[in-house]
Short mmCIF file of C-alpha atoms in Angstrom, two decimals:
data_model
loop_
_atom_site.label_atom_id
_atom_site.label_comp_id
_atom_site.label_asym_id
_atom_site.label_seq_id
_atom_site.Cartn_x
_atom_site.Cartn_y
_atom_site.Cartn_z
CA MET A 150 4.44 -3.48 14.17
CA ASN A 151 1.30 -5.54 14.77
CA ILE A 152 -0.75 -6.50 11.71
CA LEU A 153 -4.35 -7.71 11.55
CA ALA A 154 -5.17 -9.06 8.10
CA ILE A 155 -8.87 -9.73 7.45
CA ASP A 156 -10.27 -11.78 4.55
CA LEU A 157 -13.90 -10.72 4.00
CA GLY A 158 -15.35 -13.77 2.28
CA SER A 159 -18.93 -14.67 1.32
CA TYR A 160 -18.77 -17.81 3.51
CA SER A 161 -16.76 -16.53 6.45
CA VAL A 162 -14.51 -13.74 7.78
CA LYS A 163 -10.95 -14.82 8.51
CA PHE A 164 -8.67 -12.93 10.89
CA TYR A 165 -4.88 -13.48 10.83
CA GLU A 166 -2.88 -11.58 13.43
CA CYS A 167 0.92 -11.32 13.46
CA ARG A 168 3.83 -9.03 14.23
CA LEU A 169 6.34 -7.80 11.62
CA GLU A 170 9.82 -7.54 13.08
CA ARG A 171 12.97 -7.13 11.00
CA LYS A 172 11.27 -8.53 7.87
CA GLN A 173 10.02 -11.60 9.78
CA LEU A 174 6.38 -12.44 10.61
CA LYS A 175 5.69 -13.68 14.12
CA TYR A 176 2.35 -15.48 14.35
CA LEU A 177 0.01 -14.19 17.10
CA GLY A 178 -3.34 -15.85 16.35
CA HIS A 179 -6.14 -16.51 13.90
CA ARG A 180 -9.91 -16.88 13.94
CA GLU A 181 -12.72 -17.65 11.52
CA VAL A 182 -16.32 -16.43 11.88
CA ILE A 183 -18.78 -18.34 9.66
CA ILE A 184 -21.50 -15.98 8.41
CA ALA A 185 -24.23 -18.65 8.20
CA LYS A 186 -23.93 -19.32 11.94
CA ILE A 187 -24.71 -15.74 12.92
CA ARG A 188 -27.02 -14.77 10.00
CA SER A 189 -30.10 -15.20 12.19
CA GLN A 190 -28.92 -12.32 14.41
CA PHE A 191 -29.49 -9.85 11.58
CA ALA A 192 -32.56 -8.63 9.73
CA PRO A 193 -33.29 -10.42 6.41
CA GLU A 194 -32.47 -7.28 4.39
CA THR A 195 -29.00 -6.90 5.98
CA THR A 196 -26.33 -7.06 3.27
CA THR A 197 -23.18 -9.17 3.40
CA ASN A 198 -21.09 -5.99 3.57
CA GLU A 199 -22.99 -4.87 6.66
CA ILE A 200 -22.52 -8.28 8.31
CA HIS A 201 -18.80 -8.12 7.48
CA ASN A 202 -18.60 -4.72 9.14
CA GLU A 203 -20.38 -5.89 12.30
CA ILE A 204 -18.06 -8.92 12.59
CA VAL A 205 -14.97 -6.71 12.23
CA LYS A 206 -16.32 -4.20 14.73
CA SER A 207 -17.04 -6.94 17.27
CA TYR A 208 -13.59 -8.48 16.82
CA LEU A 209 -11.81 -5.15 17.29
CA LYS A 210 -13.86 -4.41 20.39
CA GLN A 211 -13.12 -7.79 21.98
CA SER A 212 -9.43 -8.00 21.04
CA GLN A 213 -8.56 -4.31 21.67
CA PHE A 214 -6.22 -4.62 18.72
CA GLU A 215 -3.70 -1.83 18.13
CA GLY A 216 -1.74 -1.79 14.88
CA LYS A 217 -2.21 -1.90 11.11
CA ILE A 218 -5.51 -3.33 9.84
CA ILE A 219 -5.77 -4.61 6.25
CA TYR A 220 -8.71 -6.00 4.32
CA GLN A 221 -9.99 -6.12 0.76
CA ILE A 222 -12.86 -4.35 -0.96
CA GLN A 223 -15.34 -6.77 -2.52
CA GLU A 224 -14.49 -7.76 -6.10
CA GLN A 225 -18.05 -7.21 -7.42
CA PHE A 226 -17.72 -3.48 -6.68
CA THR A 227 -14.43 -2.99 -8.55
CA SER A 228 -12.94 -3.52 -11.97
CA SER A 229 -9.31 -3.67 -13.07
CA ARG A 230 -7.09 -2.61 -15.94
CA TYR A 231 -3.56 -3.59 -16.98
CA LEU A 232 -1.55 -0.79 -18.59
CA GLU A 233 1.87 -0.73 -20.30
CA LEU A 234 3.71 2.58 -19.67
CA PRO A 235 6.62 3.21 -22.06
CA VAL A 236 8.68 5.32 -19.64
CA ASN A 237 11.58 4.45 -17.30
CA SER A 238 10.78 7.02 -14.61
CA ARG A 239 8.39 6.11 -11.79
CA LYS A 240 7.24 9.72 -11.48
CA LYS A 241 6.47 9.96 -15.22
CA ALA A 242 4.68 6.60 -15.09
CA GLU A 243 2.43 7.85 -12.26
CA GLN A 244 1.64 10.99 -14.27
CA MET A 245 0.76 8.95 -17.38
CA ILE A 246 -1.73 6.66 -15.62
CA PRO A 247 -4.77 9.08 -15.65
CA PHE A 248 -4.34 9.80 -19.38
CA GLN A 249 -3.88 6.15 -20.32
CA LEU A 250 -6.74 5.07 -18.09
CA GLU A 251 -9.22 7.60 -19.48
CA GLU A 252 -8.71 6.15 -22.95
CA ASP A 253 -9.43 2.64 -21.66
CA ILE A 254 -12.61 3.13 -19.62
CA PRO A 255 -16.16 4.00 -20.75
CA TYR A 256 -16.68 6.84 -18.24
CA SER A 257 -15.04 10.02 -17.03
CA LEU A 258 -12.21 10.06 -14.50
CA LYS A 259 -14.26 12.35 -12.24
CA ASP A 260 -16.80 9.55 -11.79
CA ILE A 261 -14.29 6.99 -10.46
CA HIS A 262 -11.83 6.46 -7.64
CA PHE A 263 -8.82 4.32 -8.51
CA THR A 264 -5.57 3.04 -7.08
CA SER A 265 -2.58 1.57 -8.88
CA THR A 266 0.46 -0.68 -8.41
CA LEU A 267 3.53 0.04 -10.52
CA ILE A 268 5.83 -2.83 -11.61
CA LYS A 269 9.25 -2.24 -13.14
CA ASN A 270 9.81 -4.16 -16.41
CA GLY A 271 13.32 -3.53 -17.63
CA GLU A 272 13.34 -0.01 -19.07
CA ASN A 273 9.53 0.41 -18.79
CA PHE A 274 6.78 0.23 -16.18
CA SER A 275 3.43 -1.58 -16.15
CA ALA A 276 0.52 -0.76 -13.88
CA LEU A 277 -2.27 -2.74 -12.28
CA ILE A 278 -5.23 -0.41 -11.85
CA SER A 279 -8.16 -1.11 -9.50
CA ILE A 280 -11.25 1.03 -10.13
CA ALA A 281 -14.39 1.76 -8.06
CA GLN A 282 -17.37 3.98 -8.89
CA LEU A 283 -16.91 7.24 -6.97
CA ASP A 284 -20.47 7.40 -5.62
CA TYR A 285 -20.28 3.84 -4.27
CA PHE A 286 -16.82 4.29 -2.78
CA ASP A 287 -17.68 7.61 -1.15
CA ASN A 288 -20.68 6.03 0.62
CA TYR A 289 -18.63 2.95 1.56
CA TYR A 290 -15.82 5.10 3.00
CA ASN A 291 -18.22 7.22 5.06
CA TYR A 292 -19.89 4.05 6.34
CA LEU A 293 -16.60 2.53 7.45
CA GLU A 294 -15.45 5.80 9.01
CA SER A 295 -18.66 6.33 10.95
CA SER A 296 -18.67 2.76 12.26
CA GLY A 297 -15.05 2.89 13.39
CA THR A 298 -13.83 0.07 11.11
CA LEU A 299 -11.77 2.07 8.62
CA PRO A 300 -8.54 0.07 7.97
CA ALA A 301 -5.04 1.34 7.28
CA ILE A 302 -5.08 -0.41 3.88
CA LEU A 303 -8.20 -1.11 1.80
CA THR A 304 -6.86 -3.24 -1.01
CA THR A 305 -7.88 -5.81 -3.65
CA GLU A 306 -7.23 -9.55 -3.87
CA MET A 307 -5.40 -9.12 -7.17
CA GLY A 308 -3.14 -6.45 -5.64
CA VAL A 309 -2.38 -8.69 -2.65
CA ILE A 310 -1.31 -11.53 -4.94
CA GLN A 311 0.89 -9.20 -7.00
CA SER A 312 2.71 -7.85 -3.95
CA PHE A 313 3.12 -11.33 -2.44
CA ILE A 314 4.52 -13.11 -5.50
CA ASP A 315 6.86 -10.19 -6.26
CA GLN A 316 8.97 -11.11 -3.19
CA LYS A 317 9.06 -14.85 -3.94
CA ALA A 318 11.19 -16.92 -6.34
CA TYR A 319 8.38 -17.54 -8.82
CA SER A 320 9.17 -17.71 -12.53
CA GLY A 321 7.53 -18.63 -15.84
CA SER A 322 3.78 -18.61 -16.47
CA PHE A 323 1.28 -19.99 -13.99
CA CYS A 324 -2.24 -19.43 -12.71
CA VAL A 325 -3.58 -19.01 -9.17
CA VAL A 326 -7.19 -20.18 -8.83
CA ASP A 327 -9.09 -19.20 -5.67
CA ILE A 328 -12.16 -21.45 -5.32
CA GLY A 329 -14.36 -19.44 -2.99
CA HIS A 330 -17.80 -20.04 -1.58
CA GLU A 331 -19.85 -18.24 -4.23
CA THR A 332 -17.25 -17.34 -6.88
CA THR A 333 -13.95 -18.56 -8.28
CA LYS A 334 -11.20 -16.15 -9.29
CA ALA A 335 -8.25 -16.92 -11.55
CA TYR A 336 -5.10 -14.82 -11.82
CA PHE A 337 -2.71 -15.44 -14.71
CA ILE A 338 0.89 -14.58 -13.84
CA HIS A 339 4.00 -14.32 -16.02
CA ASN A 340 7.43 -13.71 -14.50
CA ARG A 341 6.01 -12.56 -11.12
CA GLU A 342 3.51 -10.17 -12.73
CA VAL A 343 -0.27 -10.50 -12.72
CA ILE A 344 -1.26 -9.73 -16.32
CA SER A 345 -4.91 -10.88 -16.42
CA SER A 346 -7.69 -12.01 -14.07
CA HIS A 347 -11.10 -13.69 -14.43
CA LEU A 348 -14.12 -14.39 -12.23
CA THR A 349 -16.96 -16.91 -12.47
CA ASN A 350 -20.04 -17.25 -10.26
CA LEU A 351 -19.34 -20.85 -9.31
CA GLY A 352 -17.81 -21.98 -6.06
CA GLY A 353 -18.14 -24.37 -3.15
CA LYS A 354 -21.73 -23.29 -2.53
CA VAL A 355 -22.85 -25.10 -5.71
CA LEU A 356 -21.35 -28.36 -4.42
CA ASP A 357 -23.10 -27.85 -1.04
CA GLU A 358 -26.48 -27.40 -2.72
CA ILE A 359 -26.07 -30.42 -4.99
CA ILE A 360 -25.05 -32.67 -2.09
CA ALA A 361 -27.97 -31.39 0.03
CA GLN A 362 -30.53 -31.97 -2.77
CA THR A 363 -29.20 -35.40 -3.76
CA TYR A 364 -29.06 -36.86 -0.27
CA GLN A 365 -31.94 -34.86 1.22
CA ILE A 366 -29.90 -33.30 4.01
CA SER A 367 -29.55 -29.73 5.29
CA ILE A 368 -27.02 -27.27 3.87
CA ASP A 369 -25.07 -27.32 7.15
CA GLU A 370 -24.79 -31.12 6.97
CA ALA A 371 -23.82 -30.90 3.29
CA ILE A 372 -21.01 -28.46 4.14
CA ILE A 373 -19.66 -30.80 6.81
CA TYR A 374 -19.89 -33.75 4.39
CA LYS A 375 -18.07 -31.80 1.68
CA HIS A 376 -15.21 -30.85 3.99
CA GLU A 377 -14.82 -34.33 5.50
CA ASN A 378 -15.93 -36.91 2.89
CA CYS A 379 -16.29 -35.31 -0.55
CA PHE A 380 -13.95 -36.45 -3.32
CA PHE A 381 -13.27 -36.33 -7.07
CA LEU A 382 -12.17 -39.24 -9.28
CA THR A 383 -10.41 -39.24 -12.62
CA GLU A 384 -11.68 -41.38 -15.53
CA ASP A 385 -8.99 -43.98 -14.77
CA GLN A 386 -10.06 -44.21 -11.13
CA LEU A 387 -13.79 -44.81 -11.76
CA ASP A 388 -13.31 -48.53 -12.42
CA ASP A 389 -11.54 -49.08 -9.09
CA VAL A 390 -14.37 -47.96 -6.76
CA THR A 391 -17.82 -49.15 -5.72
CA GLY A 392 -20.93 -48.22 -7.67
CA GLU A 393 -22.06 -45.77 -5.00
CA GLN A 394 -18.68 -44.01 -5.01
CA ARG A 395 -18.75 -43.95 -8.80
CA GLU A 396 -22.17 -42.26 -8.85
CA PHE A 397 -21.03 -39.68 -6.31
CA ALA A 398 -17.87 -38.96 -8.31
CA LYS A 399 -19.89 -38.42 -11.48
CA LEU A 400 -22.20 -36.08 -9.56
CA MET A 401 -19.22 -34.01 -8.40
CA GLN A 402 -17.76 -34.04 -11.94
CA GLN A 403 -21.02 -32.73 -13.36
CA ALA A 404 -21.23 -29.98 -10.71
CA ILE A 405 -17.71 -28.66 -11.25
CA MET A 406 -17.58 -29.09 -15.04
CA PRO A 407 -18.71 -25.43 -15.75
CA LEU A 408 -15.64 -24.28 -13.78
CA VAL A 409 -13.40 -26.67 -15.75
CA LEU A 410 -14.76 -25.29 -19.02
CA ASP A 411 -14.16 -21.69 -17.83
CA LEU A 412 -10.58 -22.55 -16.88
CA LYS A 413 -10.00 -24.09 -20.32
CA ARG A 414 -11.44 -21.03 -22.02
CA TRP A 415 -9.35 -18.62 -19.92
CA GLU A 416 -6.18 -20.64 -20.50
CA LEU A 417 -6.79 -20.69 -24.26
CA GLY A 418 -7.38 -16.94 -24.27
CA TYR A 419 -4.16 -16.41 -22.34
CA ARG A 420 -2.16 -18.46 -24.82
CA VAL A 421 -3.67 -16.65 -27.81
CA LYS A 422 -3.17 -13.16 -26.36
CA PHE A 423 0.23 -13.53 -24.73
CA GLY A 424 1.74 -16.48 -26.58
CA ASN A 425 2.81 -18.30 -23.40
CA PRO A 426 1.49 -21.69 -22.20
CA ILE A 427 0.63 -22.14 -18.54
CA ASP A 428 3.16 -24.35 -16.71
CA ASN A 429 1.21 -24.86 -13.46
CA ILE A 430 -2.09 -24.07 -11.83
CA TYR A 431 -2.14 -23.41 -8.09
CA ILE A 432 -5.47 -23.79 -6.30
CA THR A 433 -6.52 -22.32 -2.98
CA GLY A 434 -9.73 -21.63 -1.05
CA GLY A 435 -11.76 -23.97 1.17
CA SER A 436 -12.86 -26.26 -1.67
CA SER A 437 -9.22 -26.93 -2.61
CA ASN A 438 -9.17 -29.30 0.39
CA ILE A 439 -11.58 -31.75 -1.32
CA ASN A 440 -9.94 -35.13 -1.70
CA ASN A 441 -8.22 -35.80 -5.05
CA ILE A 442 -9.26 -32.46 -6.60
CA GLU A 443 -5.70 -31.80 -7.76
CA ASN A 444 -5.47 -35.04 -9.76
CA PHE A 445 -8.99 -34.56 -11.13
CA LEU A 446 -8.27 -31.03 -12.44
CA THR A 447 -4.88 -32.13 -13.80
CA SER A 448 -6.54 -34.87 -15.85
CA GLU A 449 -9.29 -32.54 -17.14
CA LEU A 450 -7.04 -29.56 -17.96
CA ASN A 451 -3.86 -31.41 -19.00
CA ILE A 452 -1.92 -28.92 -16.86
CA LYS A 453 -0.20 -29.73 -13.57
CA VAL A 454 -2.52 -28.64 -10.71
CA GLN A 455 -1.36 -28.42 -7.09
CA LYS A 456 -2.22 -26.52 -3.92
CA PHE A 457 -0.81 -23.04 -3.46
CA ASP A 458 1.14 -23.76 -0.27
CA PRO A 459 3.67 -21.05 0.66
CA PRO A 460 6.16 -21.99 3.37
CA LYS A 461 6.25 -20.53 6.89
CA MET A 462 2.49 -20.22 7.41
CA ASP A 463 2.89 -20.63 11.17
CA GLY A 464 0.00 -21.46 13.48
CA LEU A 465 -2.24 -23.03 10.81
CA THR A 466 -3.13 -26.66 10.16
CA GLU A 467 -2.86 -28.11 6.66
CA MET A 468 -6.67 -27.85 6.30
CA GLU A 469 -6.65 -24.22 7.42
CA LYS A 470 -3.85 -22.99 5.18
CA PRO A 471 -5.92 -22.71 1.94
CA GLN A 472 -8.70 -20.90 3.84
CA PHE A 473 -6.36 -18.35 5.49
CA LEU A 474 -4.01 -17.96 2.53
CA LEU A 475 -5.31 -14.55 1.44
CA SER A 476 -5.11 -13.02 4.94
CA TYR A 477 -1.62 -14.48 5.36
CA MET A 478 -0.52 -12.99 2.02
CA MET A 479 -1.83 -9.58 3.12
CA SER A 480 0.49 -9.76 6.12
CA ALA A 481 3.48 -11.18 4.23
CA ALA A 482 3.10 -8.60 1.44
CA GLN A 483 4.09 -5.89 3.94
CA ARG A 484 7.68 -7.06 3.37
CA SER A 485 7.46 -6.59 -0.41
CA SER A 486 9.03 -3.73 -2.33
CA THR A 487 5.90 -3.69 -4.49
CA LEU A 488 3.29 -2.06 -2.27
CA MET A 489 -0.27 -3.33 -2.24
CA PRO A 490 -2.77 -0.99 -3.90
CA ASN A 491 -4.62 1.08 -1.32
CA PHE A 492 -7.92 2.81 -2.07
CA LEU A 493 -7.40 5.05 0.98
CA THR A 494 -5.47 7.78 -0.82
CA GLY A 495 -6.04 11.45 -1.51
CA LYS A 496 -8.97 12.81 0.47
CA TYR A 497 -9.73 9.27 1.62
CA THR A 498 -6.35 8.81 3.32
CA SER A 499 -6.53 6.77 6.52
CA GLY A 500 -5.34 8.32 9.78
CA PHE A 501 -3.21 5.26 10.58
CA SER A 502 0.55 5.69 11.02
CA ASP A 503 3.02 2.86 11.51
CA SER A 504 4.32 2.51 15.06
CA ILE A 505 7.24 0.61 16.60
CA SER A 506 6.36 -2.35 18.82
CA LEU A 507 7.65 -2.47 22.39
CA HIS A 508 9.90 -5.42 21.58
CA SER A 509 11.47 -3.60 18.66
CA LEU A 510 11.74 -0.38 20.66
CA SER A 511 13.65 -2.11 23.47
CA PHE A 512 15.94 -3.70 20.91
CA ILE A 513 16.69 -0.32 19.32
CA LEU A 514 17.23 1.45 22.65
CA SER A 515 19.63 -1.20 23.97
CA ARG A 516 21.73 -0.95 20.79
CA ALA A 517 21.64 2.84 20.94
CA LEU A 518 22.82 2.81 24.56
CA MET A 519 25.73 0.52 23.68
CA LEU A 520 26.66 2.84 20.81
CA MET A 521 26.57 5.91 23.10
CA VAL A 522 28.94 4.19 25.58
CA VAL A 523 31.41 3.34 22.82
CA LEU A 524 31.26 6.88 21.37
CA SER A 525 31.79 8.43 24.80
CA ALA A 526 34.88 6.31 25.37
CA LEU A 527 36.28 7.25 21.96
CA MET A 528 35.66 10.96 22.61
CA MET A 529 37.53 10.78 25.92
CA ILE A 530 40.50 9.05 24.26
CA ASP A 531 40.46 11.63 21.47
CA ARG A 532 40.40 14.48 23.94
CA VAL A 533 43.29 13.15 26.02
CA PHE A 534 45.65 12.08 23.25
CA PHE A 535 44.78 14.21 20.22
CA LEU A 536 42.97 17.46 21.10
CA ASN A 537 45.79 18.93 23.22
CA SER A 538 48.30 18.59 20.38
CA LYS A 539 45.76 19.97 17.91
CA ASN A 540 45.12 22.97 20.20
CA ASP A 541 48.82 23.82 20.25
CA GLU A 542 49.00 23.60 16.47
CA LEU A 543 45.94 25.83 16.07
CA ASP A 544 47.39 28.40 18.48
CA ARG A 545 50.54 28.64 16.38
CA ARG A 546 48.53 29.04 13.18
CA ILE A 547 46.26 31.72 14.65
CA THR A 548 49.23 33.64 16.10
CA LYS A 549 50.78 33.72 12.64
CA ILE A 550 47.53 34.80 10.98
CA ILE A 551 46.82 37.74 13.31
CA LYS A 552 50.28 39.13 12.55
CA ALA A 553 49.29 39.59 8.90
CA ASP A 554 49.59 43.25 7.80
CA ASN A 555 46.28 43.30 5.94
CA LEU A 556 44.34 42.60 9.17
CA GLU A 557 45.80 45.76 10.76
CA ILE A 558 45.89 44.32 14.30
CA SER A 559 48.23 46.23 16.63
CA ARG A 560 51.08 44.55 18.46
CA ARG A 561 49.40 45.30 21.73
CA ASP A 562 46.25 43.43 20.65
CA GLN A 563 48.33 40.56 19.26
CA ARG A 564 49.93 40.02 22.67
CA LYS A 565 46.47 39.72 24.23
CA TYR A 566 45.69 36.50 22.28
CA ARG A 567 47.41 34.12 24.73
CA ARG A 568 45.71 35.43 27.85
CA ASP A 569 42.42 36.77 26.38
CA PRO A 570 41.54 35.17 22.98
CA GLU A 571 37.96 36.45 23.28
CA SER A 572 39.11 40.01 22.81
CA ILE A 573 40.76 39.09 19.49
CA LEU A 574 37.59 37.29 18.39
CA LYS A 575 35.45 40.36 19.15
CA LEU A 576 37.91 42.55 17.24
CA MET A 577 37.73 40.26 14.19
CA LYS A 578 33.93 40.24 14.32
CA ARG A 579 33.86 44.05 14.30
CA LYS A 580 36.17 44.16 11.31
CA ASN A 581 34.09 41.52 9.51
CA SER A 582 30.90 43.48 10.20
CA MET A 583 32.45 46.62 8.73
CA VAL A 584 33.47 44.76 5.57
CA LYS A 585 29.97 43.34 5.13
CA GLN A 586 28.46 46.82 5.50
CA GLU A 587 30.78 48.15 2.83
CA VAL A 588 29.79 45.32 0.48
CA LYS A 589 26.10 46.11 1.01
CA THR A 590 26.75 49.78 0.29
CA ILE A 591 28.54 48.91 -2.97
CA GLN A 592 25.64 46.78 -4.20
CA SER A 593 23.38 49.20 -6.02
CA ALA A 594 20.41 46.97 -6.77
CA THR A 595 18.90 43.60 -6.03
CA GLU A 596 17.17 41.31 -8.48
CA VAL A 597 13.54 40.59 -7.90
CA ASN A 598 12.07 37.40 -9.33
CA ALA A 599 8.28 37.61 -9.63
CA THR A 600 8.02 33.88 -10.28
CA ASN A 601 9.29 32.81 -6.84
CA ALA A 602 5.77 32.78 -5.43
CA LEU A 603 4.50 30.77 -8.43
CA VAL A 604 7.24 28.17 -7.89
CA GLN A 605 6.44 28.01 -4.18
CA LEU A 606 2.73 27.54 -4.97
CA SER A 607 3.31 24.79 -7.58
CA GLU A 608 5.60 22.88 -5.24
CA TYR A 609 3.02 22.92 -2.43
CA ILE A 610 -0.10 22.05 -4.46
CA SER A 611 -0.29 18.52 -5.86
CA ARG A 612 -1.34 17.96 -9.49
CA ASN A 613 -5.14 17.85 -9.85
CA GLU A 614 -6.74 17.42 -13.28
CA LEU A 615 -10.03 18.85 -11.95
CA VAL A 616 -8.60 22.26 -10.89
CA ASN A 617 -7.23 24.99 -13.20
CA MET A 618 -5.15 28.09 -12.42
CA ASP A 619 -6.74 30.94 -14.47
CA PHE A 620 -4.84 34.00 -13.24
CA TYR A 621 -1.51 34.84 -11.53
CA GLU A 622 -0.25 38.32 -10.57
CA ASN A 623 2.74 39.51 -8.50
CA LYS A 624 2.93 43.25 -7.89
CA ASN A 625 5.79 44.32 -5.65
CA GLY A 626 5.54 41.10 -3.63
CA SER A 627 1.74 41.12 -3.36
CA VAL A 628 0.48 37.95 -5.04
CA ARG A 629 -3.02 37.24 -6.31
CA VAL A 630 -4.02 33.85 -7.83
CA LYS A 631 -7.36 32.65 -9.15
CA PHE A 632 -8.38 28.97 -9.50
CA SER A 633 -11.45 27.43 -11.11
CA SER A 634 -13.07 24.01 -11.20
CA LYS A 635 -16.29 22.39 -12.36
CA GLU A 636 -16.31 20.54 -9.02
CA PRO A 637 -16.83 23.00 -6.07
CA LYS A 638 -15.84 20.18 -3.72
CA GLU A 639 -12.34 20.11 -5.24
CA LEU A 640 -11.95 23.86 -4.54
CA GLU A 641 -13.00 23.32 -0.92
CA VAL A 642 -10.31 20.62 -0.56
CA LEU A 643 -7.74 22.98 -2.17
CA LYS A 644 -8.77 25.81 0.18
CA SER A 645 -8.35 23.63 3.26
CA HIS A 646 -4.94 22.50 1.99
CA LEU A 647 -3.77 26.11 1.35
CA LYS A 648 -4.67 27.18 4.87
CA LEU A 649 -1.98 24.81 6.15
CA GLY A 650 0.63 26.08 3.69
CA PRO A 651 3.70 28.36 4.20
CA PHE A 652 2.03 31.43 2.66
CA GLU A 653 2.48 34.76 4.48
CA LYS A 654 -0.75 36.69 5.24
CA LEU A 655 -2.90 34.32 3.20
CA GLU A 656 -6.38 35.68 2.44
CA PHE A 657 -9.26 34.28 0.40
CA GLY A 658 -11.26 36.46 -1.95
CA ASP A 659 -15.03 36.86 -1.77
CA ASP A 660 -15.90 34.68 -4.82
CA LYS A 661 -19.63 34.68 -5.45
CA ASN A 662 -19.17 31.91 -8.00
CA GLU A 663 -18.75 28.53 -6.25
CA ASN A 664 -16.67 27.33 -9.20
CA SER A 665 -13.84 29.82 -8.56
CA LEU A 666 -11.39 30.54 -5.72
CA THR A 667 -9.17 33.62 -5.32
CA ILE A 668 -6.26 33.83 -2.88
CA ASN A 669 -3.92 36.69 -1.85
CA PHE A 670 -0.59 36.42 -0.02
CA LEU A 671 2.82 38.06 0.27
CA ASP A 672 5.87 36.84 -1.62
CA ASN A 673 8.36 35.96 1.10
#
């Protein structure tokens, strides 16, 4: 299966393409499109989301990609919740989520669209919930669908990290800090489970602007300088450099200090709430490539800081790995037992279906052909050496059985078995048919269960908190059911779903009230 993982960032759009075969990722290619370089091609009022969409559309058109497409919804349009579910059944945990969530959010469930990731914790489950306002998401979905850029998985960065770390040998408490262009996100993780996240509006863009203002150069030149020459120094290192380097280091320290203070505050809150100290901080994002940033943050935070550098990121240079880490994790998370959250569920389900690559298909067919040859040889051996003896044994057993008095088979018919066994088979079928007819005659009544149709209906219709069943009637196999909902759109979805169901002679009543739906069908 081919996978195209896309990281929609505020600075650039990163594409990472690979193939998943037998739990292994085979690198196919990567590309980065920097938004600032093409911004002039769009009108000033064009939003970043619209530019993202045009970049994705252009890439898909040029590459003619076929496979699974994954990208994330922007963090500023979503919120998240972490829930503890005191049940040991996955099905019960899924049923509990709406009730638990409604108690934890300041608005009604009908005004949101959410997706969840369940994590098993001993005898209980926990859930990471990602939430979007329904009006926004509905417009966003229609926009993606109409423009032909609807992915197979529309996920969140937090969900990607959860699915990725769940398949790795991580332990203890640590924090992943993604230093982006405009924002920095921090994810606190304990025993391979994301239990809190934070966001601050400070990223590499602030450093670009400070460098540009201080040295009177353009933003583009400042970005190049940051990537190639920028550095941080610890307090112990300031005495070992020139005055000019010392001034620059102090400038960088002043620029990033708000982020340092945020990290200290978040780490303190984590310790107070969960009672666990952070063992390590892993940094990623383009700005994590700045020289000596790991030592600088370690000295400021008194916590070991290092780059988040997973192994086997094929096809990428050391400088590119932090920039393409999220898109790589999207691809690698497809191997995880903990599925990434996907907003494309329910009525928003994507039309994508996984397909088998040609390479994998040829591998499967060659093995299947070898298996067929082996089975054919075994069947021939079985026929030659074993079936003949078994046939003789069966003939002796059948000859003995047909001589039984209770079958009332004449001697003349018994002698026919050797030369014409079909005649004996037809005779036995006639006798068996007569016995069945007698049994049916003896049975005086049959039980009728009026709830069969209700069971069939409940098994076919998924649980929906917004739709109620108000009336059910079964008269001699003629079933009438009435539903109601405050949301007419939910009844329309239910009606479309019922049309595809296994209901005999299904008819819909003429409901003048748009908040009700009546159906009639036969109990089969």
